[in-house]
Coordinates of C-alpha atoms in Angstrom, one line a residue:
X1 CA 0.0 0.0 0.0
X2 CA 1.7 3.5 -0.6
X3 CA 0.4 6.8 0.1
X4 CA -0.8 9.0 -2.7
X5 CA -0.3 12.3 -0.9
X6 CA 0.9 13.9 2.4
X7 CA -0.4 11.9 5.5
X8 CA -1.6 13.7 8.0
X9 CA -0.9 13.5 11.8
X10 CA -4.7 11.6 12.4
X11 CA -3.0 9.2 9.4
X12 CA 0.3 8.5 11.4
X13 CA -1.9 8.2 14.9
X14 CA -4.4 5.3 13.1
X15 CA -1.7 3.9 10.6
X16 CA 0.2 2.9 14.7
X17 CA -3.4 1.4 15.8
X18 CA -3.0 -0.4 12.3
X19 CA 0.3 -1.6 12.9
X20 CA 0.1 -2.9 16.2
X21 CA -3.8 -4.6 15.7
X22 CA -2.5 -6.5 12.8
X23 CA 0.0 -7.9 14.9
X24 CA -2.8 -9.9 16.2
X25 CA -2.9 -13.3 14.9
X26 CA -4.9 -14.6 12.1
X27 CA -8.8 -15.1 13.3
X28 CA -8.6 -19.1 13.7
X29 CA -5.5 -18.8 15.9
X30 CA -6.1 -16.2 17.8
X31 CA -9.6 -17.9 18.8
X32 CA -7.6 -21.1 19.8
X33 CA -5.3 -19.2 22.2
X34 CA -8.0 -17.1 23.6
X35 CA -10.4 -20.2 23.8
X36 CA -6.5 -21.9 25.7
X37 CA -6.5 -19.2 27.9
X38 CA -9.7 -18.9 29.0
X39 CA -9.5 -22.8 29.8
X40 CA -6.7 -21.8 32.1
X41 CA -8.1 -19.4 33.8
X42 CA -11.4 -20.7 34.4
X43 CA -9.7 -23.4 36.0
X44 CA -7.6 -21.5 38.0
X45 CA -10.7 -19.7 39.0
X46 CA -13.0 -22.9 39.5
X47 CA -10.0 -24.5 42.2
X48 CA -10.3 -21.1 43.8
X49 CA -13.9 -21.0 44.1
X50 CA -14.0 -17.4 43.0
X51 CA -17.6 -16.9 42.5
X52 CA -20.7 -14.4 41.5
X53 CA -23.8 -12.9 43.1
X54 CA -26.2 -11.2 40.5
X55 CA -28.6 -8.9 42.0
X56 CA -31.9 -10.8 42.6
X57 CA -30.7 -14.2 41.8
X58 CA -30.9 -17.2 44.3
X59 CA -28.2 -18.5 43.6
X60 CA -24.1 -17.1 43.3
X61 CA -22.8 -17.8 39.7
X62 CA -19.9 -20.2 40.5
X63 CA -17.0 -20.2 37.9
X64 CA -16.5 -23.5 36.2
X65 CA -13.4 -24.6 34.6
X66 CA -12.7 -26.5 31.5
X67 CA -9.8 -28.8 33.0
X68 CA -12.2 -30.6 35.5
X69 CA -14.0 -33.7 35.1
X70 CA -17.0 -31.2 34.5
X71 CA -15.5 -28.8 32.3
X72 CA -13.8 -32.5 30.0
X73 CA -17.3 -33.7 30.2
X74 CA -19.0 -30.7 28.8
X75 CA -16.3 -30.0 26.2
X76 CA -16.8 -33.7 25.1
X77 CA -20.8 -33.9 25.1
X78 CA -21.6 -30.4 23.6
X79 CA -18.7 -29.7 21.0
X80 CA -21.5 -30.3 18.2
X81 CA -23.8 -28.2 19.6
X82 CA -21.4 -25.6 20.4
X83 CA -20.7 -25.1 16.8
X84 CA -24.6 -25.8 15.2
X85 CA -25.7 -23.5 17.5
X86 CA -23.6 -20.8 16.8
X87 CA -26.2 -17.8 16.1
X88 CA -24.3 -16.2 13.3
X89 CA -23.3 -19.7 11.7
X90 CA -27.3 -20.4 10.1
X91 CA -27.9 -16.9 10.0
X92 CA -24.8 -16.0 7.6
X93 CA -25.8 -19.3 5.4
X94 CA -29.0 -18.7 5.5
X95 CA -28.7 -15.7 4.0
X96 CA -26.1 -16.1 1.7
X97 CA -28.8 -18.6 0.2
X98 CA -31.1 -15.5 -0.2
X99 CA -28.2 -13.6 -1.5
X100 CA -27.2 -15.3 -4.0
X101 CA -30.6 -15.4 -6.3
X102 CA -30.8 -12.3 -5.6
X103 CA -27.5 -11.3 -7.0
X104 CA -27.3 -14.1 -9.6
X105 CA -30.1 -12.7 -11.0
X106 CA -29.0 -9.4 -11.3
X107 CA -31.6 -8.0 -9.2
X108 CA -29.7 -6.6 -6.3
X109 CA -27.3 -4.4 -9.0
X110 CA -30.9 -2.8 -11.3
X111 CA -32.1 -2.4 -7.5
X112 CA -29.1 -0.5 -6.3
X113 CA -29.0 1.6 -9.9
X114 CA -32.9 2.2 -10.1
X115 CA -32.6 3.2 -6.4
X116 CA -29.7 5.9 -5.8
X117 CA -30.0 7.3 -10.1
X118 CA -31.4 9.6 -8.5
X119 CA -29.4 10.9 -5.7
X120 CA -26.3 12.9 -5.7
X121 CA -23.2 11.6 -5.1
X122 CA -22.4 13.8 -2.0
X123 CA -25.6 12.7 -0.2
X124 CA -24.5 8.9 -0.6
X125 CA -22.9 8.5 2.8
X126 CA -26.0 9.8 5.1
X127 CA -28.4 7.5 2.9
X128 CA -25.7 4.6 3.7
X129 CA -25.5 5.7 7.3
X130 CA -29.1 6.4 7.8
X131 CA -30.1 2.7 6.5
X132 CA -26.9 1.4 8.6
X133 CA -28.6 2.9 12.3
X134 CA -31.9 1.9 11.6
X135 CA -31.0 -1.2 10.7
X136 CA -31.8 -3.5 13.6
X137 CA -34.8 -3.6 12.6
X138 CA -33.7 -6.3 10.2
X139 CA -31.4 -7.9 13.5
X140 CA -27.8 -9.0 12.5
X141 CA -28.8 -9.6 9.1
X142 CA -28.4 -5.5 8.5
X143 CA -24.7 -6.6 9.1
X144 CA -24.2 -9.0 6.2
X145 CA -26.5 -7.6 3.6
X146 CA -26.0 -4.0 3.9
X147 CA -22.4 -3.4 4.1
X148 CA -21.5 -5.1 0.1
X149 CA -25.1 -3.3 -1.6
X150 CA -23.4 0.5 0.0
X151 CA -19.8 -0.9 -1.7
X152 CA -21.7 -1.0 -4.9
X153 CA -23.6 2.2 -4.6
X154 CA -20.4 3.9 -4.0
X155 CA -18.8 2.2 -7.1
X156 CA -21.6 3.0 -8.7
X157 CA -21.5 7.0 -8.2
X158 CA -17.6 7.7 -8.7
X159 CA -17.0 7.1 -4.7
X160 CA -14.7 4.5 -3.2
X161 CA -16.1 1.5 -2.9
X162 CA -14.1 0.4 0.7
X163 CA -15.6 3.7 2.3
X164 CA -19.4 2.6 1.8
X165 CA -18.6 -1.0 2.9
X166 CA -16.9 0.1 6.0
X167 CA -19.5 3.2 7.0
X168 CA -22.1 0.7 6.6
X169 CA -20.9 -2.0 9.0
X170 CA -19.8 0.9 11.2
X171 CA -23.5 2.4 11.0
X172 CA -25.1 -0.6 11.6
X173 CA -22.8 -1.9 14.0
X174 CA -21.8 1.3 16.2
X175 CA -25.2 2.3 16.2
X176 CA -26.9 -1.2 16.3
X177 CA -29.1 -0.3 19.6
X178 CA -31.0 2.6 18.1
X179 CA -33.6 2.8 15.2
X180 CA -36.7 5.0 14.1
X181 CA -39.0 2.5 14.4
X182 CA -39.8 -0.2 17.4
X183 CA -37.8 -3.4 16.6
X184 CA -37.4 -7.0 18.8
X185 CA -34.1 -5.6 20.1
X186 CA -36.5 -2.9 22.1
X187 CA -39.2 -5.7 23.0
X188 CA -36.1 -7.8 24.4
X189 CA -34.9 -5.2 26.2
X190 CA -38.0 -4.1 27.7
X191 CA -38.5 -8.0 28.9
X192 CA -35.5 -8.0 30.9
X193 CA -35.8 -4.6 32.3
X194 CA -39.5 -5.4 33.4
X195 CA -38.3 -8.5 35.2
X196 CA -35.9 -7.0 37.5
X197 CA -38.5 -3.7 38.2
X198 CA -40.6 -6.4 39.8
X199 CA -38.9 -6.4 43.0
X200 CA -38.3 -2.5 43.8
X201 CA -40.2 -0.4 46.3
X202 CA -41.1 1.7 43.5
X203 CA -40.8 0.4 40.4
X204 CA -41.4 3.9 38.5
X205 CA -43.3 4.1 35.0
X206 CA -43.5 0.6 33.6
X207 CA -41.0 0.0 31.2
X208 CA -42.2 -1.3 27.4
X209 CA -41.1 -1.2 24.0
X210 CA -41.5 2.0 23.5
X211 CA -40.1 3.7 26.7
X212 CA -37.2 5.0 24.8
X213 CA -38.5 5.6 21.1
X214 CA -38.3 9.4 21.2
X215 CA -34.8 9.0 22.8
X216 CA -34.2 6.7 20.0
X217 CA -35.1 8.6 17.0
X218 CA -33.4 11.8 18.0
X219 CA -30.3 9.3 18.5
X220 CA -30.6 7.5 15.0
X221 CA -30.8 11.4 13.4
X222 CA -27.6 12.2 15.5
X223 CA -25.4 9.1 14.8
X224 CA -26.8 9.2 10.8
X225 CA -25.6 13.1 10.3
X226 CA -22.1 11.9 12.3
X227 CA -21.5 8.8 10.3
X228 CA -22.2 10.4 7.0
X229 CA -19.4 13.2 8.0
X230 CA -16.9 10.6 9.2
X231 CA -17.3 8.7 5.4
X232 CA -17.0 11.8 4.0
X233 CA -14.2 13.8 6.1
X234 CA -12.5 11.3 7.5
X235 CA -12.4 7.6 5.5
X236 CA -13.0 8.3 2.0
X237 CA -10.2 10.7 2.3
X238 CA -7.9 8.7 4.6
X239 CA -8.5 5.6 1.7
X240 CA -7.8 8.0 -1.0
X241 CA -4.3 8.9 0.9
X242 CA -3.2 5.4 1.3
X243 CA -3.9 4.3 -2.0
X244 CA -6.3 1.4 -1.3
X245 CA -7.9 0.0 -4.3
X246 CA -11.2 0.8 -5.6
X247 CA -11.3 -2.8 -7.5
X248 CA -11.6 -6.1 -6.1
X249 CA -8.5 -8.7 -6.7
X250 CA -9.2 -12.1 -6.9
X251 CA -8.6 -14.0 -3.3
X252 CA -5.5 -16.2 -3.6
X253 CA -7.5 -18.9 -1.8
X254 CA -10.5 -19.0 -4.0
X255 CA -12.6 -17.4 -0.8
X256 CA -15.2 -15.5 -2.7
X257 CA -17.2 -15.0 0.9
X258 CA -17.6 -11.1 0.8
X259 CA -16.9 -10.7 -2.6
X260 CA -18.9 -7.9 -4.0
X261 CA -20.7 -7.4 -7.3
X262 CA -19.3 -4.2 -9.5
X263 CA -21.7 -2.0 -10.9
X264 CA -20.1 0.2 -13.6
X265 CA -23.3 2.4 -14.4
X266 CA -26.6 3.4 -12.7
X267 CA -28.5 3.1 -16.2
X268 CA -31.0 0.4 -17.0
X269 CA -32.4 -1.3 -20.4
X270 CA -35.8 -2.1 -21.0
X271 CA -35.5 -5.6 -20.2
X272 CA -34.4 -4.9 -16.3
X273 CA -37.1 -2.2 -16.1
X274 CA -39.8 -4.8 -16.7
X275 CA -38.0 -7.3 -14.1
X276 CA -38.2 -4.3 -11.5
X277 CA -41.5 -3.5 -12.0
X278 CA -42.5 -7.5 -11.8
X279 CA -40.2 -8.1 -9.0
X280 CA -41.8 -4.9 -7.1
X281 CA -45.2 -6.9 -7.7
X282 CA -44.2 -9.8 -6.2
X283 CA -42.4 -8.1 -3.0
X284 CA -45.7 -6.8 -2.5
X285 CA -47.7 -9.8 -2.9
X286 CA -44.8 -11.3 -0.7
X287 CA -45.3 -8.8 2.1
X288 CA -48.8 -8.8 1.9
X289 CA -49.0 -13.0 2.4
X290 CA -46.6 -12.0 5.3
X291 CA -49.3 -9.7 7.1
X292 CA -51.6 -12.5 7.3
X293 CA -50.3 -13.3 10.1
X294 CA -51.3 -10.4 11.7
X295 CA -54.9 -11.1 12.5
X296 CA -56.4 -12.6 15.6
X297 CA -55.5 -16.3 16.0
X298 CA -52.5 -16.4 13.7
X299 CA -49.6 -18.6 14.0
X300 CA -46.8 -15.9 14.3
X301 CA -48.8 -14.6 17.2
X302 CA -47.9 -15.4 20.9
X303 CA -49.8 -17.4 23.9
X304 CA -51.5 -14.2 24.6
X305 CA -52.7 -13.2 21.0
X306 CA -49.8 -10.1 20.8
X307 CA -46.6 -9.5 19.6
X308 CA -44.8 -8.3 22.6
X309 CA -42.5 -8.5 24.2
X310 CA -41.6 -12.3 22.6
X311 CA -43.8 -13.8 19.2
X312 CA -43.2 -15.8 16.7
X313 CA -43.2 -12.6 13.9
X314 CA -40.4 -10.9 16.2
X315 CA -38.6 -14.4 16.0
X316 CA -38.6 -14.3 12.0
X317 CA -36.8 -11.6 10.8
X318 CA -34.4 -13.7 9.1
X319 CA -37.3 -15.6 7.2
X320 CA -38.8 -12.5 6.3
X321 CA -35.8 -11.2 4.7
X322 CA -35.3 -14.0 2.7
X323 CA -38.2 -14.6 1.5
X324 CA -38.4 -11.0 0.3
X325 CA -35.0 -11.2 -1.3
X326 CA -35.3 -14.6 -2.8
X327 CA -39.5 -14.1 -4.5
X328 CA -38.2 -11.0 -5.8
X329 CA -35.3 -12.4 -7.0
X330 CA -36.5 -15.5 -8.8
X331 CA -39.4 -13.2 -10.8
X332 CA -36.6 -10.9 -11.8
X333 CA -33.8 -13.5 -13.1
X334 CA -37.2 -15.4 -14.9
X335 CA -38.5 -12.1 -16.9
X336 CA -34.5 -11.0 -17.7
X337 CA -33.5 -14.3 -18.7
X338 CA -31.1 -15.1 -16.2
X339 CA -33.0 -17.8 -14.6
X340 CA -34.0 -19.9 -17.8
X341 CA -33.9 -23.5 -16.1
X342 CA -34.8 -24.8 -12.7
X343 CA -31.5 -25.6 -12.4
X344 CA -30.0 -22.2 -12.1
X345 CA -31.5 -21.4 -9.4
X346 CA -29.9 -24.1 -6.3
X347 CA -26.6 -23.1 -8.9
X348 CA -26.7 -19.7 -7.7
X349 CA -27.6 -20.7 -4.0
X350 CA -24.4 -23.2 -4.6
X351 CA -22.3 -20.2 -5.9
X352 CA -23.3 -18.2 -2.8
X353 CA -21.7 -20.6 0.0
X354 CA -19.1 -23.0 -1.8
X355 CA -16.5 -21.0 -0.9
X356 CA -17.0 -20.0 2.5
X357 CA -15.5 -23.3 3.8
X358 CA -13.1 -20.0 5.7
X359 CA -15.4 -18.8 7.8
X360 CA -16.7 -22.4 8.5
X361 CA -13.9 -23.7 9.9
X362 CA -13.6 -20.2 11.6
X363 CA -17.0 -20.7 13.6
X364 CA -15.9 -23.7 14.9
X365 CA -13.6 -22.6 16.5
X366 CA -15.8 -19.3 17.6
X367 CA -18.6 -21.7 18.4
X368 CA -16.0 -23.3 21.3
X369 CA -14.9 -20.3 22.7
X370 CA -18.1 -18.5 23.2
X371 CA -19.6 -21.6 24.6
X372 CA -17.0 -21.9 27.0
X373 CA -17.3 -18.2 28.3
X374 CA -20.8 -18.4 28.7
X375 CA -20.7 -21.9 30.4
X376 CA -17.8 -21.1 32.7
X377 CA -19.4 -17.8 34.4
X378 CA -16.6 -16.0 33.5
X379 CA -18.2 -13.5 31.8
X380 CA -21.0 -13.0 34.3
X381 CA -18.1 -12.2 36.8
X382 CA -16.2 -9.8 35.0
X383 CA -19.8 -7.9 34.8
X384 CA -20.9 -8.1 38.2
X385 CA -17.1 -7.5 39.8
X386 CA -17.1 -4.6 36.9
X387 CA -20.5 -3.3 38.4
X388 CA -19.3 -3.3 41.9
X389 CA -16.2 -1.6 41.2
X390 CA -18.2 1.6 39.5
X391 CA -20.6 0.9 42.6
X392 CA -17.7 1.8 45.0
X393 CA -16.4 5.1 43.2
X394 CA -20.2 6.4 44.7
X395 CA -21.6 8.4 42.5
X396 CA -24.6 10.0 42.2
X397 CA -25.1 12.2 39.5
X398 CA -25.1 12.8 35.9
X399 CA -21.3 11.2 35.9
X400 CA -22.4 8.4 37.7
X401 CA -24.4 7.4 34.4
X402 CA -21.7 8.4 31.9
X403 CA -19.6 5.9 33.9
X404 CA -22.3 3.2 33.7
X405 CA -22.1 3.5 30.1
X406 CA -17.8 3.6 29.8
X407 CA -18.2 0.3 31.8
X408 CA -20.5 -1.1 29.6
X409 CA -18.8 0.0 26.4
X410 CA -15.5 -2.0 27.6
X411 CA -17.3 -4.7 28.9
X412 CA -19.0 -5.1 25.8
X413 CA -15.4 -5.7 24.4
X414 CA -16.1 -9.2 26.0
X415 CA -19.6 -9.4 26.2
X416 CA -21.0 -9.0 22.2
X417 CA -24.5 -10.3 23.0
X418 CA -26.8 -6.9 24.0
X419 CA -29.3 -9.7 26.0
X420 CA -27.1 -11.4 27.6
X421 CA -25.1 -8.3 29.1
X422 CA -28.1 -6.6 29.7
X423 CA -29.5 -9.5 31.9
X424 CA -26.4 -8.9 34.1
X425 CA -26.1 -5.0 34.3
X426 CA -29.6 -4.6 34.6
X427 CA -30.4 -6.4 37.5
X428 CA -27.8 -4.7 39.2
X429 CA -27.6 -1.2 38.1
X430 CA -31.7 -0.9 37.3
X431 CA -32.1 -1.3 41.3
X432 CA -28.6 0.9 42.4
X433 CA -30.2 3.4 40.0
X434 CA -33.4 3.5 41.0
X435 CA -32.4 4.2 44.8
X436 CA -31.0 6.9 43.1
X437 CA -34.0 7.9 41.6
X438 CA -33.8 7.3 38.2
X439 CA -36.4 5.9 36.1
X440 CA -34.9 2.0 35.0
X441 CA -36.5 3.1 31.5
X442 CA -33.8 6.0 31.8
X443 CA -31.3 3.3 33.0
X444 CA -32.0 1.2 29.8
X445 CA -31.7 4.0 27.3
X446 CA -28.1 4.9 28.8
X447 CA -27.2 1.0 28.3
X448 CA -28.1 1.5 24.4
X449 CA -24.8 3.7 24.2
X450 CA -22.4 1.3 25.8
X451 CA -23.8 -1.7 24.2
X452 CA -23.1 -0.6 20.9
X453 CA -20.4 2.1 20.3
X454 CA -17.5 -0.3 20.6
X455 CA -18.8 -3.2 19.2
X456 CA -17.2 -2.8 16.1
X457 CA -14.0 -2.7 17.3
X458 CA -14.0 -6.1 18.9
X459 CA -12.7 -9.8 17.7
X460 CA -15.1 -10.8 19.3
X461 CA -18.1 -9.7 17.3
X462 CA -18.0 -12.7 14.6
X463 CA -19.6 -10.2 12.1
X464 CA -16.1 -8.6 12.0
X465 CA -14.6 -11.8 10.6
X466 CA -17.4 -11.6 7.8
X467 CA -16.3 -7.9 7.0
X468 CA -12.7 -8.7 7.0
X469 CA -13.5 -10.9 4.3
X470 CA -14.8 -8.5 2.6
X471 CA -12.4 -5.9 2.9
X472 CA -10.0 -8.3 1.6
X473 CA -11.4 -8.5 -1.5
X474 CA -10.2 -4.9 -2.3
X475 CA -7.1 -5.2 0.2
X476 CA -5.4 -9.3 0.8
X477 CA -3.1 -7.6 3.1
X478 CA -5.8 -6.3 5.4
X479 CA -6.5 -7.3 9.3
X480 CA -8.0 -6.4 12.1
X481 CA -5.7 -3.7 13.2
X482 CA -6.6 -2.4 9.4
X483 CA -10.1 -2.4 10.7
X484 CA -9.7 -1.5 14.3
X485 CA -7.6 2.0 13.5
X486 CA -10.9 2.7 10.4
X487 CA -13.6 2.4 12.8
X488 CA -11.7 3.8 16.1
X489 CA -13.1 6.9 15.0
X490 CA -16.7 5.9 14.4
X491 CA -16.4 4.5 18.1
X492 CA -15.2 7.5 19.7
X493 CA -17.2 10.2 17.8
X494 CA -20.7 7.8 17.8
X495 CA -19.9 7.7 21.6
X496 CA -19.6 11.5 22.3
X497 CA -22.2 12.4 20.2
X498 CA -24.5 9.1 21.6
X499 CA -23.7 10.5 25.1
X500 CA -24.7 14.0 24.1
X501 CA -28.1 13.3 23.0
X502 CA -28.5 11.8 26.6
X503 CA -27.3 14.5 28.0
X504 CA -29.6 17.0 26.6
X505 CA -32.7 14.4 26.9
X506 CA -31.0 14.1 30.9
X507 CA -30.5 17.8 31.8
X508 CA -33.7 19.2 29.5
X509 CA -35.9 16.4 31.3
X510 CA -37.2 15.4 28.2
X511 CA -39.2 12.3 27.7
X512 CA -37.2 9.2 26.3
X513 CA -40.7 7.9 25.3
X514 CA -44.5 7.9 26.2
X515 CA -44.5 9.1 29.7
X516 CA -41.0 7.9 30.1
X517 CA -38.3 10.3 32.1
X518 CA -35.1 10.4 33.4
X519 CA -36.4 10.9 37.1
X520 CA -38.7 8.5 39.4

């Protein structure tokens, strides 16, 4: 990689953070060692009997190690499990399946031309970033479709291709715990916050899905406007410095997972016209069979006849984006003539995972040692010891919360899953809080910020692997200190500008939703 002009001193700062992350092994063995040394220490701590009490639980959480005759005998019995259930492993397949007849039929390329013709090329980067923060609507799947569609946009208008697949991920990742409208993250959240509310003196406004939505659309404005100035002032430029390619090379290993499709124009024959306006017709007929699950009785309701806070409809987001990704996609290849025989069609499902065997073997090994951490009760120690520790600095005030959320920013460093860490902060800081006086709706909104500004920046989140891959595409030599010193920025300035919006919302006393406030 050389430079194409002068680097500036933010270069030099962020081309260090580059140098030193990529110093971090390759993802498969640096998942081995950490999943070798959390076996040691888990041990360590299991012989010591160094042990847990979450707020409101009956029982302590007592660390387990893997070098016991328990720790052997789980390894040995759930090492299957540990990798089929991986969460991201039958989401990423799943959707690749989607994905490709979608983009084997060409439908995903006249969508992204017929889509941004119209806008200019300098308002790219909000559109990316506005899609990117209210994308959790769509759950982790916003992180695997969205970031290769905004490389081809960018392509598409002149820009560089890298900046719109980074912004994206960093949009919908950074700002994953925020979106305009109510999605299952907010229902989950509201679950778990409801539970532990149950045994305070005063419980304060009950806490539901929409306890933070004005919080949350003020915040998803916020971070869209910051992300769209950070691709445009800070990445694209940065990328345009140090030379990195605006066309993909072909992987030496024959990896393909994260490749992404070039668009050279935003113009569109008759042909592909006619296969939009078809494929429009059957999104629609697709969404519409979808809402007939909506009324009384139907099979995507729950027990109770809603949707909240748990249903089947909130559990099947991933269906519903493949099914409205693949109907489309088959009426579109069958008008344009890409999709003559049956045949083509499991071809392009077949082209879509064959080479991913990478990040196969990868989850294996990601499967084990997220297993392990969540198994051993390591990681509900280093909450609940990190929760005392801010606990004993005694703080009241406004700084008490913005501490709150720097401990939950670096414990989310460890801790990728919002539901699980939430289940442990929350049932010890919604009470500590709430003897404060502050509402545990309030609580909750000021988790949103930790939960998600630094989760981009850890190994940890296996949709960083998947992004790696396909930054790789465009730079072999890329790895995660490459991605760690792009998105350090996103992190900081998402955070300060995250923990502004609660500042004003705090000090204004502004509702964070219907009848929500900061205050008991």
């Amino acid at each position: 990689m050389t430079d194409t002009g002068s680097r500036t001193r933010t270069d030099r700062v962020l081309g260090g953070i580059e140098r030193v992350g990529n110093r971090i092994p390759e993802p498969f063995v640096l998942f081995v060692g950490l999943f070798t040394v959390l076996a040691v220490v888990s041990t360590g701590m299991a012989l010591a009997g160094v042990q847990a009490q979450v707020e409101g639980a009956d029982e302590p959480t007592v660390v387990r190690g893997l070098f016991t005759v328990e720790g052997l005998r789980w390894l040995t019995t759930t090492l299957v499990d540990n990798f089929v259930g991986f969460p991201p492993l039958g989401t990423v397949v799943v959707i690749l399946l989607a994905v490709g007849i979608a983009q084997s039929s060409g439908l995903l390329s006249a969508l992204i031309k017929r889509s941004f013709s119209g806008w200019p090329s300098w308002a790219l980067p909000y559109a990316v970033a506005l899609v990117g923060t209210v994308g959790s609507v769509m759950a982790d799947s916003v992180m695997i479709v969205l970031p290769p569609l905004a490389a081809m946009v960018f392509a598409a208008a002149g820009r560089h291709p890298v900046a719109g697949l980074l912004g994206a991920f960093a949009a919908a990742g950074a700002g994953y715990s925020t979106s305009m409208v109510v999605t299952s993250l907010d229902a989950l959240f509201a679950g778990i916050t409801s539970a532990v509310t149950g045994s305070l003196p005063d419980p304060g406004t009950p806490v539901t899905p929409v306890s933070n939505w004005y919080f949350n659309i003020a915040s998803s404005l916020v971070l869209t406007v910051v992300c769209g100035l950070l691709i445009t002032r800070v990445l694209e430029p940065r990328l345009q410095r140090l030379g990195v390619p605006r066309q993909q090379s072909e992987s030496e290993d024959g990896d393909t997972l994260g490749a992404v499709e070039d668009v050279a124009d935003l113009t569109l024959d008759d042909t592909a016209r006619r296969g939009l306006r078809l494929a429009g017709v059957a999104a629609l007929l697709t969404a519409v069979a979808l809402l007939l699950a909506l009324p009384p009785g139907a099979p995507l309701r729950n027990a109770d006849g809603g949707y909240l806070p748990e249903s089947p409809l909130l559990d099947s987001v991933v269906f519903i984006v493949v099914a409205l990704l693949t109907v489309p996609g088959l009426v579109y290849g069958r008008v344009t003539g890409t999709f003559r025989r049956v045949r083509d069609v499991p071809r392009a499902m077949a082209d879509a995972v064959k080479d991913m065997s990478s990040f196969i073997v990868l989850a294996f090994v990601l499967g084990q040692f997220i297993a392990l951490f969540n198994w051993s009760g390591v990681g509900t120690w280093l909450a609940v010891t990190g929760a005392a520790g801010l606990t004993s600095l005694d703080f009241t005030g406004f700084g008490a919360i913005l501490a709150f959320v720097l401990l939950c920013s670096l414990l989310n460093l460890f801790i990728v899953s919002g539901s699980s860490m939430w289940t442990i902060m929350g049932a010890v800081f919604v009470p500590l809080f709430a003897l404060l006086g502050y509402e545990p709706g309030f609580t909750q909104a000021a988790f949103r910020i930790g939960d998600s500004a630094t989760q981009i920046l850890t190994p940890l989140n296996p949709y960083l692997v998947i992004v790696l891959a396909m930054l790789r595409r465009y730079e072999p030599a890329a790895g995660f200190g490459t991605l760690i010193s792009r998105f350090l920025p996103f992190t900081v300035c998402f955070w300060l500008a995250w923990a502004g919006v609660l500042a004003v919302w705090f000090f204004l006393d502004l509702p964070f939703g219907p009848g929500q406030y900061a205050r008991l």
